Short mmCIF file of C-alpha atoms and ligand atoms in Angstrom, two decimals:
data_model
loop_
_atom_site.label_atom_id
_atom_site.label_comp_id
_atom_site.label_asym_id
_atom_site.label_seq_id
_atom_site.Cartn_x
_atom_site.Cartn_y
_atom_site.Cartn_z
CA UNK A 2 -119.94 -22.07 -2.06
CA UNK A 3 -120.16 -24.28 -5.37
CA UNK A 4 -119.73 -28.13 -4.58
CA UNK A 5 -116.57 -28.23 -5.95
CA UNK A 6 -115.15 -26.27 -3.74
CA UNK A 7 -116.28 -27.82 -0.66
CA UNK A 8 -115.27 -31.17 -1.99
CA UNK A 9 -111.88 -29.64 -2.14
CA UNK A 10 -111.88 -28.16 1.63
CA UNK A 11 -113.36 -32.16 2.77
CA UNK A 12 -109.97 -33.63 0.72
CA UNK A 13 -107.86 -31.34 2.97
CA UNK A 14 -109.64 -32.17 6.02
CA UNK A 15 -109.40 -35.78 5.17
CA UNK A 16 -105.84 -35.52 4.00
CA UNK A 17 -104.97 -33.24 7.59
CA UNK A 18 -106.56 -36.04 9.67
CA UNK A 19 -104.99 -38.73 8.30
CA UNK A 20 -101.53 -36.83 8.73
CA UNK A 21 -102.27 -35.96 12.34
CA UNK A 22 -103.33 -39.51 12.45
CA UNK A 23 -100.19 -40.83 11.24
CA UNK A 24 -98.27 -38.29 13.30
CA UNK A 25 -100.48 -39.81 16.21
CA UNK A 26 -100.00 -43.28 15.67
CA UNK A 27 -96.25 -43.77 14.34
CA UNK A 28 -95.13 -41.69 18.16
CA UNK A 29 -94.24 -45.18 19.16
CA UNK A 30 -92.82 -46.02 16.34
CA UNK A 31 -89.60 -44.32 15.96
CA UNK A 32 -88.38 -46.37 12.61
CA UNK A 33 -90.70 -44.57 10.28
CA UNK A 34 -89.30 -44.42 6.84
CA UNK A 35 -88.43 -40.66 6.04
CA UNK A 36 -86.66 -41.07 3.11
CA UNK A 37 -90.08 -39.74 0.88
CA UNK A 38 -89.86 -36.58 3.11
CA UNK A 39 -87.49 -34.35 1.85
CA UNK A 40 -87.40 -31.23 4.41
CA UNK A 41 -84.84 -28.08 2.87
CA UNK A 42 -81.26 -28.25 4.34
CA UNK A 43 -80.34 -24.81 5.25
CA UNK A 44 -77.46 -23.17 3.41
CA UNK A 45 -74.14 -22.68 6.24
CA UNK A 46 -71.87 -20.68 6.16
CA UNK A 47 -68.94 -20.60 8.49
CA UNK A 48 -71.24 -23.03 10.45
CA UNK A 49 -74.71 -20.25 10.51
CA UNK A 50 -77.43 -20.95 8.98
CA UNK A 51 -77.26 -18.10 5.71
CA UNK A 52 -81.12 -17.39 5.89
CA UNK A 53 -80.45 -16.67 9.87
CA UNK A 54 -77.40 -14.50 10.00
CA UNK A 55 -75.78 -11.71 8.28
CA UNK A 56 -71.76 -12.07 7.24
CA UNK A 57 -69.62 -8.89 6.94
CA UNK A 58 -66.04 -9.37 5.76
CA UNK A 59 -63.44 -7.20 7.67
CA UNK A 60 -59.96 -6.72 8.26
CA UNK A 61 -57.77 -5.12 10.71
CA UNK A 62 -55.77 -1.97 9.45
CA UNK A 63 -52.16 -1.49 10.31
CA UNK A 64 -51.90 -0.67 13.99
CA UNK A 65 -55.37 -1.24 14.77
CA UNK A 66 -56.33 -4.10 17.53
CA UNK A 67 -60.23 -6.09 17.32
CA UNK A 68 -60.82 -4.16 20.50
CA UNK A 69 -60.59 -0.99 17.89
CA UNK A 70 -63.15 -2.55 16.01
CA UNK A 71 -65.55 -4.00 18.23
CA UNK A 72 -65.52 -0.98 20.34
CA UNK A 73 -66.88 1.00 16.56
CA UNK A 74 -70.00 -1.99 16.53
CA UNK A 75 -71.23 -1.06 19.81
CA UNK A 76 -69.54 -4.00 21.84
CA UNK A 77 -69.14 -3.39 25.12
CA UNK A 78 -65.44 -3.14 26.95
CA UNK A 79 -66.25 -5.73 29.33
CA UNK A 80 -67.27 -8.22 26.73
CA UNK A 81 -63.81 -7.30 24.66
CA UNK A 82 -61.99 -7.98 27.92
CA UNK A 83 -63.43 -11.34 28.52
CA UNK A 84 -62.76 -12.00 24.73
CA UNK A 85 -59.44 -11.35 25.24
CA UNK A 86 -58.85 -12.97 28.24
CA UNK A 87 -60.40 -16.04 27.06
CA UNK A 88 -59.20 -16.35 23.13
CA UNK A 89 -55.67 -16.99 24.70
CA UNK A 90 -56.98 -20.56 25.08
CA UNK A 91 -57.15 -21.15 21.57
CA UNK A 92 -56.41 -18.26 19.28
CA UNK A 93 -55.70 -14.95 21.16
CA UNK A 94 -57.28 -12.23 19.15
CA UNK A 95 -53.99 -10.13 19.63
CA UNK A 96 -52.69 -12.63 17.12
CA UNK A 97 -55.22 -11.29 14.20
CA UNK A 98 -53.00 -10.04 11.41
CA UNK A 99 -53.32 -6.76 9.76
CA UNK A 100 -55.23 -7.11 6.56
CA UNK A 101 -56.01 -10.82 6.66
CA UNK A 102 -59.67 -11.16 6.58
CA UNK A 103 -62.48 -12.06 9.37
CA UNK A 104 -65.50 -11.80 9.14
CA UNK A 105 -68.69 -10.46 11.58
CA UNK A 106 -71.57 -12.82 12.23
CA UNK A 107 -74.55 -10.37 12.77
CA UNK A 108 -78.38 -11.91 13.60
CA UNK A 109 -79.47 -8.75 12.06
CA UNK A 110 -77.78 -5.81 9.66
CA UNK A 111 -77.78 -3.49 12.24
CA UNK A 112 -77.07 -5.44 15.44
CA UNK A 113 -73.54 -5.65 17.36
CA UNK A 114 -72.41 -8.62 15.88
CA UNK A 115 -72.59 -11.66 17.60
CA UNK A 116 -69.78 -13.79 16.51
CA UNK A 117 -66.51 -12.71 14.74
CA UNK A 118 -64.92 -15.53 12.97
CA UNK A 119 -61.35 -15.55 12.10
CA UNK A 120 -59.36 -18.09 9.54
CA UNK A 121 -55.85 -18.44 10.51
CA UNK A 122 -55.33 -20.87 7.55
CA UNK A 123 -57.30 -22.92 5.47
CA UNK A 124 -57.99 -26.06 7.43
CA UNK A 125 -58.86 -24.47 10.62
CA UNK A 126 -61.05 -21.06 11.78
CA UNK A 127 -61.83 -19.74 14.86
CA UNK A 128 -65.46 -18.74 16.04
CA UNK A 129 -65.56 -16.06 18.78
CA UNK A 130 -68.63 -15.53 20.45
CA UNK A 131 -69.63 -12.29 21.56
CA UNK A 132 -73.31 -12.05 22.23
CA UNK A 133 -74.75 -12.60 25.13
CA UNK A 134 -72.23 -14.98 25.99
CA UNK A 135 -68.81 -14.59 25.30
CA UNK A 136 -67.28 -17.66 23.99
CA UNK A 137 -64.96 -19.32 21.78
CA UNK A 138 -64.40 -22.58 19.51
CA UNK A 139 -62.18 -23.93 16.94
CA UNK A 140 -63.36 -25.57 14.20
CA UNK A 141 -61.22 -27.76 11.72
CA UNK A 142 -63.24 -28.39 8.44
CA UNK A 143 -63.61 -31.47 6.88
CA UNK A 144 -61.09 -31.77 3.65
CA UNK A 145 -60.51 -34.68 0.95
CA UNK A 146 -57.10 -36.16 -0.48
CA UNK A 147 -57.45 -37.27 -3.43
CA UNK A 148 -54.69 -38.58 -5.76
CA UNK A 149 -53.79 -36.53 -9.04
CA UNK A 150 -51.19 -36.59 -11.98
CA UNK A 151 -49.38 -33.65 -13.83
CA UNK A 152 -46.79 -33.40 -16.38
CA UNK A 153 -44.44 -30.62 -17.55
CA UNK A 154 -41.89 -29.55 -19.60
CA UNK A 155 -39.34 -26.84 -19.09
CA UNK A 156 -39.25 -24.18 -21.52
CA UNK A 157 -37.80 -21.53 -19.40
CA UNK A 158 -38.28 -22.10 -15.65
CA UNK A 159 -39.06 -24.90 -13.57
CA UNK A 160 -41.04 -22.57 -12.02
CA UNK A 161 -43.63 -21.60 -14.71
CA UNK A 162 -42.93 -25.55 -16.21
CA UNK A 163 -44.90 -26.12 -12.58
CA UNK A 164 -47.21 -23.00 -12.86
CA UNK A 165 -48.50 -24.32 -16.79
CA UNK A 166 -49.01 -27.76 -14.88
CA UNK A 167 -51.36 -25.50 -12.38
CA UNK A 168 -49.33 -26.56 -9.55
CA UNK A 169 -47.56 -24.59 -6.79
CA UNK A 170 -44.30 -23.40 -5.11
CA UNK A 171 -44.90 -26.34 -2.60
CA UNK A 172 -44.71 -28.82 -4.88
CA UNK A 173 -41.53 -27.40 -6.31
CA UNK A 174 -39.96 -27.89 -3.07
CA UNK A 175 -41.10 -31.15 -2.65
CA UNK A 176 -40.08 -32.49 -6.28
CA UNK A 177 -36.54 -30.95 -5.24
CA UNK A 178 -36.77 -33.21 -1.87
CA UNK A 179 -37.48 -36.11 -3.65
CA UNK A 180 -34.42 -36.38 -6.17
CA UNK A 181 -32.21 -33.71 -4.64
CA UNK A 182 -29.14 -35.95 -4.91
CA UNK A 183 -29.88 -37.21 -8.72
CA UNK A 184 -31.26 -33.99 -10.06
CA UNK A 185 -29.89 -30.29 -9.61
CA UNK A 186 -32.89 -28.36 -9.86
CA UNK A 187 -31.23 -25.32 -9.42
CA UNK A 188 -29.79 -25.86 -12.87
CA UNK A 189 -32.64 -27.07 -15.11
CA UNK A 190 -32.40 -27.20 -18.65
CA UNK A 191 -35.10 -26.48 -21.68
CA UNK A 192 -36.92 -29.46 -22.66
CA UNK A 193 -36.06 -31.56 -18.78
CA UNK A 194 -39.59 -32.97 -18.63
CA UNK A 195 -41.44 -34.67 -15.65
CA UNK A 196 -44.33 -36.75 -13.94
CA UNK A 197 -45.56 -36.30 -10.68
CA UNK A 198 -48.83 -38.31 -8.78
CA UNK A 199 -49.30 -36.25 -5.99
CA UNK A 200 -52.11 -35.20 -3.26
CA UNK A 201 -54.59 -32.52 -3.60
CA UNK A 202 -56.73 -31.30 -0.87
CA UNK A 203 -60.12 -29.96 -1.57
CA UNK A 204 -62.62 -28.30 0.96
CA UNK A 205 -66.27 -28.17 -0.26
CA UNK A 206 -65.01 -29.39 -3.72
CA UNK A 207 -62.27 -26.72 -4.22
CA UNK A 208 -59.08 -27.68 -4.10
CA UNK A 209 -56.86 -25.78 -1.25
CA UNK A 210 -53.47 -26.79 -1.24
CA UNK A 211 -51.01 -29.65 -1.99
CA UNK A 212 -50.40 -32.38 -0.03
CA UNK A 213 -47.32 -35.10 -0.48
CA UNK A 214 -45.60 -36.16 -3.97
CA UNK A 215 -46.24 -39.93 -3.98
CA UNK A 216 -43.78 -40.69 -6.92
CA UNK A 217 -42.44 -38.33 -9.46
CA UNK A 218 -40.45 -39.12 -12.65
CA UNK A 219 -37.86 -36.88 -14.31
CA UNK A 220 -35.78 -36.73 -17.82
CA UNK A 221 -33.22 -35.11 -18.37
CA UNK A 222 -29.67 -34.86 -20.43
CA UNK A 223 -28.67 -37.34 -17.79
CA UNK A 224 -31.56 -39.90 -18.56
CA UNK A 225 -34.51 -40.53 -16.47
CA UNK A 226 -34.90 -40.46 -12.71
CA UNK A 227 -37.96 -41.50 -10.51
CA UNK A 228 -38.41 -41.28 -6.85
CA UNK A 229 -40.94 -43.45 -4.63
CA UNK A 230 -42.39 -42.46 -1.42
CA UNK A 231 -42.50 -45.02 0.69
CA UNK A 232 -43.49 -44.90 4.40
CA UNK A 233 -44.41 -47.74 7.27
CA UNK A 234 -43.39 -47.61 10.84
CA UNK A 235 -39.51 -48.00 10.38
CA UNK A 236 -39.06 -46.43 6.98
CA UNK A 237 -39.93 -43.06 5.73
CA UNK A 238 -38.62 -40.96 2.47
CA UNK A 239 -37.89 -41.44 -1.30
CA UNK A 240 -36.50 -44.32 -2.71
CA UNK A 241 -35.70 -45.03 -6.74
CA UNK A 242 -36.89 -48.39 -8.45
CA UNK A 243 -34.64 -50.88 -6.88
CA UNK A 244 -35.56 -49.29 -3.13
CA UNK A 245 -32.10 -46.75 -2.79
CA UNK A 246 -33.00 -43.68 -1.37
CA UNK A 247 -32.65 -41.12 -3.47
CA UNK A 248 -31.32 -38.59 -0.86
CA UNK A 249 -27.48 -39.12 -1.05
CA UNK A 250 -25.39 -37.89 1.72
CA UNK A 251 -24.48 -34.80 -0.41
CA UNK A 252 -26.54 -31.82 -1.97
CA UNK A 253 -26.30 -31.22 -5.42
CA UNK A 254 -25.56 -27.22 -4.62
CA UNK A 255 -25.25 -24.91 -1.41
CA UNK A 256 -28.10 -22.68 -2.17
CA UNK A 257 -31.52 -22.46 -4.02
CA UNK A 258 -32.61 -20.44 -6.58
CA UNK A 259 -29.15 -18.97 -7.52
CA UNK A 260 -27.32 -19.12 -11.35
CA UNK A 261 -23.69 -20.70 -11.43
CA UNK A 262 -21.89 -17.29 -12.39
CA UNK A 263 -18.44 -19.07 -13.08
CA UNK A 264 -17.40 -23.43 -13.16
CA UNK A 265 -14.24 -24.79 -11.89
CA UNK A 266 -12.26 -24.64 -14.42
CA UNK A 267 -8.31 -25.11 -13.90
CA UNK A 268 -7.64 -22.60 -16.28
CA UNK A 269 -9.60 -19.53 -15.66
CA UNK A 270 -8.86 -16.07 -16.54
CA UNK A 271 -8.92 -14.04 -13.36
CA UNK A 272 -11.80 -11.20 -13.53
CA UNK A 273 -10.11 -9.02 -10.90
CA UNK A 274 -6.18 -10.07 -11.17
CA UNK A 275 -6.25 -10.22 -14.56
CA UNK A 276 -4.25 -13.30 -15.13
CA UNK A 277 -4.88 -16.97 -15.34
CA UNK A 278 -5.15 -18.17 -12.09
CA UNK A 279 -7.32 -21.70 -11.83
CA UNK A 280 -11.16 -21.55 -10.57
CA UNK A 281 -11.01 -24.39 -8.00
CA UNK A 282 -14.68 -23.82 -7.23
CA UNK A 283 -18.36 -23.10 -8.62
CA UNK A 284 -19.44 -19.56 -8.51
CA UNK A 285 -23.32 -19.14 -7.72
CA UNK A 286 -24.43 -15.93 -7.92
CA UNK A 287 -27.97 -15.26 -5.35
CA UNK A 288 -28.88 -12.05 -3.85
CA UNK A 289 -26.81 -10.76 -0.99
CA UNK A 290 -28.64 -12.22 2.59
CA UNK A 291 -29.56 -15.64 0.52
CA UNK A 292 -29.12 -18.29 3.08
CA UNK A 293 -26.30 -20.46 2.02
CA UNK A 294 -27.07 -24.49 3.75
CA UNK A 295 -24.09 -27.51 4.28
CA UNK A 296 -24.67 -29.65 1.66
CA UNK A 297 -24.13 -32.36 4.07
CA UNK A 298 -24.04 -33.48 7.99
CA UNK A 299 -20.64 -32.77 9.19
CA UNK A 300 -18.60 -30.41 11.75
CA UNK A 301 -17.43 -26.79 11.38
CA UNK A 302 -13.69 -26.48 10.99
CA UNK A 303 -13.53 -23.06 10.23
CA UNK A 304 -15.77 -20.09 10.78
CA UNK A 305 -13.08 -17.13 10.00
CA UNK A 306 -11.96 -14.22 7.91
CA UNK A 307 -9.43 -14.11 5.27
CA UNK A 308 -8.34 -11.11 2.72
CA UNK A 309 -9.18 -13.49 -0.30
CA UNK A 310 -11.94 -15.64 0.67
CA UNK A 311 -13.89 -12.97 2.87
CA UNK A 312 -16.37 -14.49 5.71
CA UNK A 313 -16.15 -18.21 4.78
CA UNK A 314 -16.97 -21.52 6.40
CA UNK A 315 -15.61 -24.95 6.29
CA UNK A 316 -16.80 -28.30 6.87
CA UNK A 317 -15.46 -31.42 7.18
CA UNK A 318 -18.11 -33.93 6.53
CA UNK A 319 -15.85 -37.31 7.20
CA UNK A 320 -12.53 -39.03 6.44
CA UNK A 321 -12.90 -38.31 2.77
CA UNK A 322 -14.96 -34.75 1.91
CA UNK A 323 -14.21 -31.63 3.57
CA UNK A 324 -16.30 -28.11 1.99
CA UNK A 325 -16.07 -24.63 2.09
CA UNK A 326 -17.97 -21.32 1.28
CA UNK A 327 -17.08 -18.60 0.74
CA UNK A 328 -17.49 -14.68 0.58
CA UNK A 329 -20.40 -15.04 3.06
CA UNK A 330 -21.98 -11.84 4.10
CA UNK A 331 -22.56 -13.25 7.68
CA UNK A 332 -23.09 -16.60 9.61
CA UNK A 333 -26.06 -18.24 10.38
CA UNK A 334 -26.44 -18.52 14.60
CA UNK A 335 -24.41 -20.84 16.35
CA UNK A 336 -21.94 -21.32 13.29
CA UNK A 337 -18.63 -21.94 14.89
CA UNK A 338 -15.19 -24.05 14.80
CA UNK A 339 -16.52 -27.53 16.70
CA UNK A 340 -20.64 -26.98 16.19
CA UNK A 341 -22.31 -29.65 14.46
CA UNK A 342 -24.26 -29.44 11.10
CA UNK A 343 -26.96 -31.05 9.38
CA UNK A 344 -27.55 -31.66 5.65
CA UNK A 345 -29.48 -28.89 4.59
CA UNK A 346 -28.89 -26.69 7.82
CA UNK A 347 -28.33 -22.61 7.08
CA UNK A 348 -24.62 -21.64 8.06
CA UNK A 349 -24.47 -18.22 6.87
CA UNK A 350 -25.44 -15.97 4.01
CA UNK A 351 -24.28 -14.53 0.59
CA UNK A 352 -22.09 -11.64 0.13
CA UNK A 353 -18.99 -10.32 -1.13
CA UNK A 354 -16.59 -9.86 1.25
CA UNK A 355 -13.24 -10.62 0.14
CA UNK A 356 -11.97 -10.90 -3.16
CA UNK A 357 -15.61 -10.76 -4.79
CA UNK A 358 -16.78 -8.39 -7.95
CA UNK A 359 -20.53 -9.20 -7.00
CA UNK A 360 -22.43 -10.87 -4.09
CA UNK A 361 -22.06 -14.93 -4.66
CA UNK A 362 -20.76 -17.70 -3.12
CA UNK A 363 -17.90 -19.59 -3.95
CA UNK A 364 -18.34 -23.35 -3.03
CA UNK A 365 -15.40 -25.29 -3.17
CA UNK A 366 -15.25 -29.40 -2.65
CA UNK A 367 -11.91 -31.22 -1.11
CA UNK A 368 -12.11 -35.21 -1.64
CA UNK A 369 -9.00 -36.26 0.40
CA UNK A 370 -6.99 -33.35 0.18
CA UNK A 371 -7.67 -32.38 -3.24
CA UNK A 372 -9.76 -29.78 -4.33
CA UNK A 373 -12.90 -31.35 -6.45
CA UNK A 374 -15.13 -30.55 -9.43
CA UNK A 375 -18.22 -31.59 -7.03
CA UNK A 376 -20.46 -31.58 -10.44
CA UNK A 377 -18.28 -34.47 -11.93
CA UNK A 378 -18.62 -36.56 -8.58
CA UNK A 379 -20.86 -39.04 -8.10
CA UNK A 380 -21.86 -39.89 -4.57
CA UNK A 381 -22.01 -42.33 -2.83
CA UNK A 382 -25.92 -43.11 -2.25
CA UNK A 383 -27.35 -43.68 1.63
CA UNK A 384 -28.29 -47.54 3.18
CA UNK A 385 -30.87 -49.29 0.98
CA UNK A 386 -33.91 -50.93 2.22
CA UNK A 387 -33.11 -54.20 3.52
CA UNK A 388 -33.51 -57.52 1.38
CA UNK A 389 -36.62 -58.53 4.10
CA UNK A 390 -38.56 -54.79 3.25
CA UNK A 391 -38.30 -55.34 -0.30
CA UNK A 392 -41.73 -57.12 -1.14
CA UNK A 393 -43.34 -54.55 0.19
CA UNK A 394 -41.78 -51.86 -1.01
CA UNK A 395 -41.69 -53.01 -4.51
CA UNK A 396 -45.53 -53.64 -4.01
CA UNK A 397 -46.56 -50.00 -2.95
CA UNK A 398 -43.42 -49.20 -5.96
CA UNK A 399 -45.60 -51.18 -8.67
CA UNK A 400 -49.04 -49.43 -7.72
CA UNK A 401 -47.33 -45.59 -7.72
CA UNK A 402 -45.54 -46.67 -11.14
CA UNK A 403 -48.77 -47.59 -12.62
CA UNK A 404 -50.51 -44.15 -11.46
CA UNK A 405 -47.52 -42.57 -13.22
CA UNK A 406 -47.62 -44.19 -16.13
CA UNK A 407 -51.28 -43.08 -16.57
CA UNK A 408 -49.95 -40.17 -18.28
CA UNK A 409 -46.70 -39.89 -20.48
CA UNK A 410 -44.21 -36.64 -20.69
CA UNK A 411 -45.42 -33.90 -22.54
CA UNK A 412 -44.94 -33.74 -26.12
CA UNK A 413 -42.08 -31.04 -27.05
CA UNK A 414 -43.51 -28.13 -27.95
CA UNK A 415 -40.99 -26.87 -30.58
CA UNK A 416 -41.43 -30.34 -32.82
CA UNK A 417 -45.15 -29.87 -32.84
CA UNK A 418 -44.52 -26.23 -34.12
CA UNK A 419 -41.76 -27.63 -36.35
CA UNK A 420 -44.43 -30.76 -37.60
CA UNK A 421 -41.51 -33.06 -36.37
CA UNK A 422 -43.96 -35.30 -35.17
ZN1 ZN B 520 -15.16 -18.81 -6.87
#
């Protein structure tokens, strides 16, 4: 052995003895310093350790129950039973859903697996235990909010105006909560354009799904409109600048996604009778079994038949505004003469019984006896915050405002094409 060598062995004696030493001697001394010990995390997944356990995705086919499957991976029938009896606790696994994923935790590629984990949504999944003891545990993973701006313009849907913005149907819905009474979203136009802060969720740094719209701006032929969230213990919703809630006590329109087929107009060409009879209504054309919803709180009046108007229901929604709808294909449960209604409640659903070339409805607006353009009215807004909430709100108002203000409206794509700009 040359003498280098057994130099080297003597350093790694020396350097093993003073480790044991210092393993030795710091036992009483639990507040060693370990940050200059760096020891591997292991990689999880689904809360195993990847370098431990083997992950097989699965789903159920049509007809086919877990017990199918576990049976196939050489689980036993007694440990299926207990599964099932037990799962109802939490997450029974007669509740798995054809062709939405799980996946089988195996400790080994060829052992019966030993955990089958299912994900019934994002936030949440559901461990089953199946090895030698049969168990089961929810977990909900940990996810961040974080605060995020987006802008759009509309050059042909609201829809893909949201899509290009890379955000989701959800958010849609909640833009359209937020201003229903100042903006009719069924109805956009080209070139409407619009701000939005809003949350974003992320799990392990991707983000999952939308959470609230903080404050949102929108411009339109009709000028610009914001809403504010603001919340506390006694107020919750969407307020404009000066701390009116931007909810009014009517809906804009009786159903979503449809396409105003024909205006009131009191001088309109009948389609069918071939004469000028006047429209005292708006047409919206939707796809028969669309659910038509009161446009505000009130109490059924009607819930009848006639040759003309088909399957129709009206409302009387207080001393001054009474609605109806018409041509209805059905109605919604529980819609009759004396039940009460909610804003936004489904009382039936488009067709075209009656006098009707194509399935619609016909919505028609009485303010005190008179039948109504309800497009031209403007209604009367909801309570607004007190005087005595008004500091506050115009505090939490100020900080949203700024956020939106980070970013301006998009600019118009047509004048950059045009060099307008
Ligand atoms: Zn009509």
């Amino acid at each position: 052995m040359k003498k280098t060598e057994i130099s080297l062995i003597n350093l790694s004696i020396t350097a093993c003895l003073i480790l044991i030493a210092f393993v030795i001697f710091s036992k009483d001394e639990p507040k060693v310093n370990k940050q200059y010990i760096s020891i591997p995390q292991p990689v999880r997944h689904l809360g195993f350790d990847v370098s431990q356990y083997v992950f097989e995705p699965h789903a159920l086919k049509r007809n086919q129950n877990l017990g199918d499957v576990l049976v196939g991976e050489g689980v036993s029938w007694d440990s299926i039973i207990k599964l099932d009896n037990i799962s109802t606790e939490l997450f029974s696994i007669r509740k798995f859903r054809a062709k939405k994923p799980f996946t089988l935790v195996r400790k080994d590629t060829c052992a019966a697996p030993h955990c089958i984990v299912y994900e019934p949504n994002k936030f949440t999944y559901i461990k089953y235990y199946i090895g030698d003891k049969v168990d089961i545990k929810r977990v909900d993973r940990q996810y961040d909010t974080c605060v995020e701006v987006a802008n759009g313009e509309i050059t042909s849907s609201l829809w893909m105006a949201m899509k290009d913005a890379g955000l989701d149907n959800s958010i849609i819905d909640k833009m359209e909560d937020a201003m229903a009474s100042s903006v009719d979203f069924y109805h956009t136009q080209k070139g409407d354009k619009f701000k939005l802060v809003y949350e974003k969720i992320y799990i392990d740094g991707k983000p999952v799904s939308n959470g609230e719209i903080l404050s949102a701006a929108y411009n339109n032929n009709y000028g610009e409109h914001f809403a504010v969230l603001y919340e506390n213990e006694n107020y919750s919703g969407f307020y404009d600048l000066e701390g009116r809630p931007t909810k009014s006590s009517f809906l804009r329109a009786p159903l979503r996604y449809s396409r105003i087929s024909s205006r009131f107009n009191r001088r309109r060409f009948h389609p069918i009778k071939k004469r000028t009879i006047p429209h005292l209504g708006t047409d919206y054309a939707a796809p028969t079994g669309t659910p038509i919803f009161s446009v505000a709180d009130g109490t059924i009046l009607a819930a009848g038949y006639s040759k003309n108007n088909g399957k129709y229901v009206k409302i009387r929604h207080d001393d001054v505004y009474t609605t109806q709808y018409l041509h209805m294909n059905g109605y919604a449960k529980g819609i009759k003469r004396g039940a009460r209604v909610k804003q936004g409640e489904t009382i039936g659903y488009v067709g075209q019984t009656g006098l009707a070339t194509g399935p619609h409805v016909c919505f028609r607006f009485w303010k005190r006896g008179r039948q109504i353009n309800h497009m031209r009215e403007n209604f009367a807004p909801k309570d607004p915050l007190p005087p005595s909430e008004l500091d506050k709100f115009y505090a939490t108002r100020d900080s949203l405002m700024d956020l939106l203000n980070t970013i301006d409206y998009p600019v118009t794509k047509e004048l950059i094409a045009d060099n307008q700009i």
